[in-house]
Coordinates of C-alpha atoms and ligand atoms in Angstrom, one line a residue:
X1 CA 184.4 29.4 2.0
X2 CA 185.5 32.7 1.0
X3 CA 183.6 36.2 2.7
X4 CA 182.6 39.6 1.8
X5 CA 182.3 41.9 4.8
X6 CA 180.5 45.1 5.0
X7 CA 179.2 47.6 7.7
X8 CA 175.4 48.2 6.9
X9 CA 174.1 50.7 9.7
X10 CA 177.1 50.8 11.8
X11 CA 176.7 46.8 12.2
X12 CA 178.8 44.1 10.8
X13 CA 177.2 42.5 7.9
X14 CA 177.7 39.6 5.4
X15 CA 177.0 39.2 1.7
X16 CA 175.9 36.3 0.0
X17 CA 176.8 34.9 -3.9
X18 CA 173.4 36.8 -4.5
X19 CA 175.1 40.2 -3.5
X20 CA 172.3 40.5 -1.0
X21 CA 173.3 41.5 3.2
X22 CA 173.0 39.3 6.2
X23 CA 173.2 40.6 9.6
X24 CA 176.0 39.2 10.9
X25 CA 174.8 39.0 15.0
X26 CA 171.8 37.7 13.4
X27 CA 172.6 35.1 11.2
X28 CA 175.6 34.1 13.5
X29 CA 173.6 32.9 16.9
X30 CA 175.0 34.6 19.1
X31 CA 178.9 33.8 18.2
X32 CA 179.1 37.4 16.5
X33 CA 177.9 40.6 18.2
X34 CA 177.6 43.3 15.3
X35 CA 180.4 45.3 16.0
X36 CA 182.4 45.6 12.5
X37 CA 185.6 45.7 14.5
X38 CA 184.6 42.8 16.7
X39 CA 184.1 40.7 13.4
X40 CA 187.7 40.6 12.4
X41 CA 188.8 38.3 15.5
X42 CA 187.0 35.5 14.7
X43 CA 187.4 35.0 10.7
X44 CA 186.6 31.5 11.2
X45 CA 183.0 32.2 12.0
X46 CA 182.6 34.7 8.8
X47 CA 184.2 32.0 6.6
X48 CA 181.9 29.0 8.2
X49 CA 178.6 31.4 8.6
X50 CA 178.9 32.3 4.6
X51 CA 178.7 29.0 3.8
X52 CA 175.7 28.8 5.2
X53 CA 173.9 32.2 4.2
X54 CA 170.6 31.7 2.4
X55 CA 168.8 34.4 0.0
X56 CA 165.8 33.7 1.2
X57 CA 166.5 35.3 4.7
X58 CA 169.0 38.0 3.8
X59 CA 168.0 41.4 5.7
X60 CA 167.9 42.9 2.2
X61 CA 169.9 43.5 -1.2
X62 CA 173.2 45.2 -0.6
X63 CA 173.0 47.7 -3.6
X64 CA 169.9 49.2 -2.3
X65 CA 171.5 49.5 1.0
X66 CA 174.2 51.1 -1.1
X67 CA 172.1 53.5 -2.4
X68 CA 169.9 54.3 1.2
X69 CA 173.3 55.6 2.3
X70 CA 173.6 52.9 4.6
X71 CA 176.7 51.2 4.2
X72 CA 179.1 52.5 6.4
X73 CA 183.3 51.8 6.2
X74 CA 183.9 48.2 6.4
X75 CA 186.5 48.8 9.0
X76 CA 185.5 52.1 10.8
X77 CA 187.9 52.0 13.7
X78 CA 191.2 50.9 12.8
X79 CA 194.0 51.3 15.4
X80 CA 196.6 52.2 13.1
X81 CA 195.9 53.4 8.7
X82 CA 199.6 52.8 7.4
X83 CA 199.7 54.1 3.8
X84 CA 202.8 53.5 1.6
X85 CA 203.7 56.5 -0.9
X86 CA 205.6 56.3 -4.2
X87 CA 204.9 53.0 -4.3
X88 CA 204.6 52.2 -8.4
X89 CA 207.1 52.8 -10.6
X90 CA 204.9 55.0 -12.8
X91 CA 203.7 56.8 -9.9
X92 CA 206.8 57.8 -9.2
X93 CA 208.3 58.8 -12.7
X94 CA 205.3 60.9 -13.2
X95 CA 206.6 63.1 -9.4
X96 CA 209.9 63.1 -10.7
X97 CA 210.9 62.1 -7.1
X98 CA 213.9 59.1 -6.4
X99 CA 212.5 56.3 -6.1
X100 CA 212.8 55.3 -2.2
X101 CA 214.8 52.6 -1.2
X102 CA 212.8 51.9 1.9
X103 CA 208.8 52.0 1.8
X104 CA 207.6 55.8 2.7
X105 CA 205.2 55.0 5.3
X106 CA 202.6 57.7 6.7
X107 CA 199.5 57.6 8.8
X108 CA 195.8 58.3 7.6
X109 CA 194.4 59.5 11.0
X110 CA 191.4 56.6 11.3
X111 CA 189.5 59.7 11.7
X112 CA 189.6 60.3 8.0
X113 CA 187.4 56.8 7.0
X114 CA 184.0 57.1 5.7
X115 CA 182.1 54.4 3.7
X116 CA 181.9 53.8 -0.2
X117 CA 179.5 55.8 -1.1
X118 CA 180.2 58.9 1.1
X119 CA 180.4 62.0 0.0
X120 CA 184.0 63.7 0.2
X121 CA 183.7 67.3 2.2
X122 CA 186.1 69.5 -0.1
X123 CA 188.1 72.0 2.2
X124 CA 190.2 73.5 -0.2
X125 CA 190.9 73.4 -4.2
X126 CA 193.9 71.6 -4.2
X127 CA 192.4 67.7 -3.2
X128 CA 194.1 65.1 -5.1
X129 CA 192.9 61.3 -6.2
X130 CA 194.5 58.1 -5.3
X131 CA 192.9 54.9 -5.8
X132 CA 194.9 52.6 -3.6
X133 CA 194.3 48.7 -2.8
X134 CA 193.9 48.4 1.2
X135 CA 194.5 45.7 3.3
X136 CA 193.1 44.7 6.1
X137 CA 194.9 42.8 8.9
X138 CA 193.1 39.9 10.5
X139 CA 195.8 38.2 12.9
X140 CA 198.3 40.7 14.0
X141 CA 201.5 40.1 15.3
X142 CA 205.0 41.0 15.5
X143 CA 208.0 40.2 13.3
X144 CA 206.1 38.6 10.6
X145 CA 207.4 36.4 7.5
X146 CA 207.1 37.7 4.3
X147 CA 205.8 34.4 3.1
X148 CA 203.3 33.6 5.5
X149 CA 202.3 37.7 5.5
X150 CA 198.8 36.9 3.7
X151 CA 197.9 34.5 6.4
X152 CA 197.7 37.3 8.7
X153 CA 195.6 39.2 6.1
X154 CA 191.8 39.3 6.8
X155 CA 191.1 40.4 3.5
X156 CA 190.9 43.4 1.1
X157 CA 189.3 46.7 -0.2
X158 CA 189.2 49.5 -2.3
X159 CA 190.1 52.9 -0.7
X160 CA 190.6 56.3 -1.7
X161 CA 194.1 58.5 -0.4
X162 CA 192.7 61.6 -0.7
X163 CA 194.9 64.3 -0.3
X164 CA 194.8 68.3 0.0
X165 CA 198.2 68.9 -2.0
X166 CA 198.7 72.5 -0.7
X167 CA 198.2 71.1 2.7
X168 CA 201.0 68.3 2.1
X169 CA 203.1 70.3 0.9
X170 CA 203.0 73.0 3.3
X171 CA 205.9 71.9 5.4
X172 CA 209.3 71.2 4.9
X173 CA 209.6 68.2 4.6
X174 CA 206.2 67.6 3.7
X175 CA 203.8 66.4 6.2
X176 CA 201.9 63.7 4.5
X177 CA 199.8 62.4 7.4
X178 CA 197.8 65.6 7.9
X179 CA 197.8 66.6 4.1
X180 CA 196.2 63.4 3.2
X181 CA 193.7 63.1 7.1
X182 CA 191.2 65.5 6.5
X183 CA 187.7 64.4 7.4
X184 CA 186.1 62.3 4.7
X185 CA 189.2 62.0 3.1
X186 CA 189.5 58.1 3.3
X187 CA 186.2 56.5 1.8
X188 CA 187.0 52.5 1.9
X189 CA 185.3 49.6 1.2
X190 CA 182.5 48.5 -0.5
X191 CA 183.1 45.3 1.3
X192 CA 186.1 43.4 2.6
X193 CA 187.0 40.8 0.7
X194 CA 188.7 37.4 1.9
X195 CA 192.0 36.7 0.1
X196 CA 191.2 33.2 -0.8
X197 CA 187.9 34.6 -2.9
X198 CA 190.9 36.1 -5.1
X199 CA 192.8 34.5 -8.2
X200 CA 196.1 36.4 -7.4
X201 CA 196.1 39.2 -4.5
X202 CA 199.2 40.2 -5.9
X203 CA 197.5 41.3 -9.3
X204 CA 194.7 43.7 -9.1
X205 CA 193.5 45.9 -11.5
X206 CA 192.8 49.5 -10.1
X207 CA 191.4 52.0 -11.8
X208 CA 190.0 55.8 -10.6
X209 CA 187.6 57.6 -13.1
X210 CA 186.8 61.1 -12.4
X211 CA 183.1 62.2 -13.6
X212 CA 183.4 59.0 -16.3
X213 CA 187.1 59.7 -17.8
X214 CA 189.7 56.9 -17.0
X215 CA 192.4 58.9 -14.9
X216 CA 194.4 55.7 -13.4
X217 CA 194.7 52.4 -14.8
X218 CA 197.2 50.4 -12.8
X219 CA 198.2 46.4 -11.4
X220 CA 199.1 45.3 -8.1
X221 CA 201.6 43.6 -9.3
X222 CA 203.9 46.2 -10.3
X223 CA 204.4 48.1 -6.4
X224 CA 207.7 48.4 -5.6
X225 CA 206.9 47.2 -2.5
X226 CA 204.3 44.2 -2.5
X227 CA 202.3 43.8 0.2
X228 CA 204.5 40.6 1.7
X229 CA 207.0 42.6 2.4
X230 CA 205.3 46.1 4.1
X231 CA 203.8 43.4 6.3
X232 CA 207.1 42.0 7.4
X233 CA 208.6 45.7 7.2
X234 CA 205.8 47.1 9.4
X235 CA 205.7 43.9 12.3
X236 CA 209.7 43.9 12.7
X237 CA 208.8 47.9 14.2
X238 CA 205.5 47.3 15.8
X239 CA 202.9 44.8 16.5
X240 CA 200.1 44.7 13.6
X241 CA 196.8 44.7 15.5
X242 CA 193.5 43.0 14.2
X243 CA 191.9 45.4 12.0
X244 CA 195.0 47.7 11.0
X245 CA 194.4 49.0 7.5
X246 CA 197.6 49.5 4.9
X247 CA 197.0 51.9 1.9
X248 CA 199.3 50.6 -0.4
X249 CA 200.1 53.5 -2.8
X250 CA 198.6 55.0 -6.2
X251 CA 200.1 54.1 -9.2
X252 CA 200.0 57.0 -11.9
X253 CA 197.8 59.5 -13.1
X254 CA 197.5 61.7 -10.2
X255 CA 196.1 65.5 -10.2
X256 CA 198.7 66.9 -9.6
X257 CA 200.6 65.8 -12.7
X258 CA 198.7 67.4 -14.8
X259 CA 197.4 70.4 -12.4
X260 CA 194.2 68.8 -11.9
X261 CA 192.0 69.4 -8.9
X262 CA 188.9 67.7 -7.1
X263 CA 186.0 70.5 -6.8
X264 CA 182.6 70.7 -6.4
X265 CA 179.9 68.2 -8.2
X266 CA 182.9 66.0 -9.0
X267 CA 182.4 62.2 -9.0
X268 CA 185.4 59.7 -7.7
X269 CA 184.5 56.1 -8.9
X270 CA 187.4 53.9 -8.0
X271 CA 187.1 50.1 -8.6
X272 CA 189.3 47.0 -8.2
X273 CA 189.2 44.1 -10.1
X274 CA 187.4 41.1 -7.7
X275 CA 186.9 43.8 -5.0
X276 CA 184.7 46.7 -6.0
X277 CA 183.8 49.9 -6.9
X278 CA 183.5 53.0 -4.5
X279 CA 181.4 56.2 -5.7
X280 CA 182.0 59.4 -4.2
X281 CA 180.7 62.8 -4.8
X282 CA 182.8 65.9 -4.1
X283 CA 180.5 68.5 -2.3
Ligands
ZN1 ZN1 198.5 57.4 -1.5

């Protein structure tokens, strides 16, 4: 049985086929406690409790939640946010940058996270989209396979690589981790979603739409790097711990191509296909 977990009040939650919330400590007896982050180690109890999760007892529907500004990120307090840049081939064209021949990994500082529907604090007028599929890691570990790398996947999200350009690319070299870490500058979620609830986790559809107009239309399937092998990159330097997130890159239609900027009033709605959709308001 596949899961969809979220973070409704700061507590773990679960969502039923009816798209309606369970408390996870709750509906769990006493095997969960409703820490989001304490959720991830046992993925066996979300995937046997959804099974079991009626409508008639859910806490309440999970849009309206949505909507009460309720729903927190689904993973608030990673101990490592990997993000992988220049990681589609269009992406990449459209920088005029070399292509890399090894992934360009960078750090959103966890501090950055904020939930799907949270609005995103402008501190400058050079903030950039990036829709980006994020994984989530469930059992971490070191040296990793590439072909048993979704095993140690707890599941997926949408998230958001905001980044203040000018502050990127105020260094030399450019300092990605800061330029792309400013509060509220990671919204995540809606939910996390269990690989095996997906027909092919290696073929999404993204897309980011700014105020309504189609700004990035990409796959999954065409990163230079797939996600089997930035897990085995990652675990042959370090050990993946339980909740680590990976950004996996943008592909194109970035900003900054075409001189564009996030300001004021601006609305970020950035969906993947089998995931979900995250809506967030520049202020
Ligand atoms: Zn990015």
């Amino acid at each position: 049985m596949a899961f969809r977990l979220a973070n409704v009040d700061g507590r773990a939650a679960l969502l039923d086929d009816e798209d309606n919330w369970h408390d996870l400590a709750a509906v769990s007896a006493g095997r969960c406690g409703g820490d989001p982050m304490a959720a991830l180690a046992d993925l066996g109890a979300l995937h046997e409790i959804s099974a079991t999760l009626n409508p008639a007892q859910a806490s309440g529907p999970f849009p309206a939640a949505r909507a009460d500004g309720r729903v927190g990120p689904p993973v608030p307090r990673p101990t490592n946010c990997f993000a992988v840049g220049l990681n589609y081939a269009a992406h990449i064209e459209e920088t005029s940058v070399t292509p890399p021949a090894n992934p360009l990994v960078f750090t959103k500082f966890p501090t950055c996270l904020v939930g799907p529907d949270a609005d995103v604090v402008l501190e400058s007028s050079t903030a950039d989209w990036e829709v980006e599929l994020v994984v989530v890691v469930g059992v971490g570990g070191r040296h990793i396979a590439a072909d048993q790398a979704w095993d140690h996947v707890a599941g997926v999200m949408v998230g958001q690589d905001i980044s203040d350009r000018a502050l990127q690319f105020s260094a030399t070299p450019p300092h990605f981790d800061l330029g792309k870490s400013r509060d509220t500058y990671g919204p995540t979620g809606p939910v996390v979603v269990s690989i095996d609830q997906l027909d092919d986790p290696d073929d999404l559809g993204l897309t980011c739409e700014i105020n309504g107009e189609l700004r990035q239309d990409g796959r999954s399937s065409s990163m230079i790097f797939d996600v089997p092998f930035l897990i085995a990159y990652l675990s042959d330097i370090l050990t993946l711990q339980t909740g680590d997130l990976l950004f996996t890159g943008t592909p194109a239609g970035v900003g900054r191509v075409t001189g564009d900027a996030l300001a004021p009033g601006d609305v970020i709605t950035s969906t993947i296909e089998g995931i979900g959709t995250l809506i967030n308001r520049c202020t």
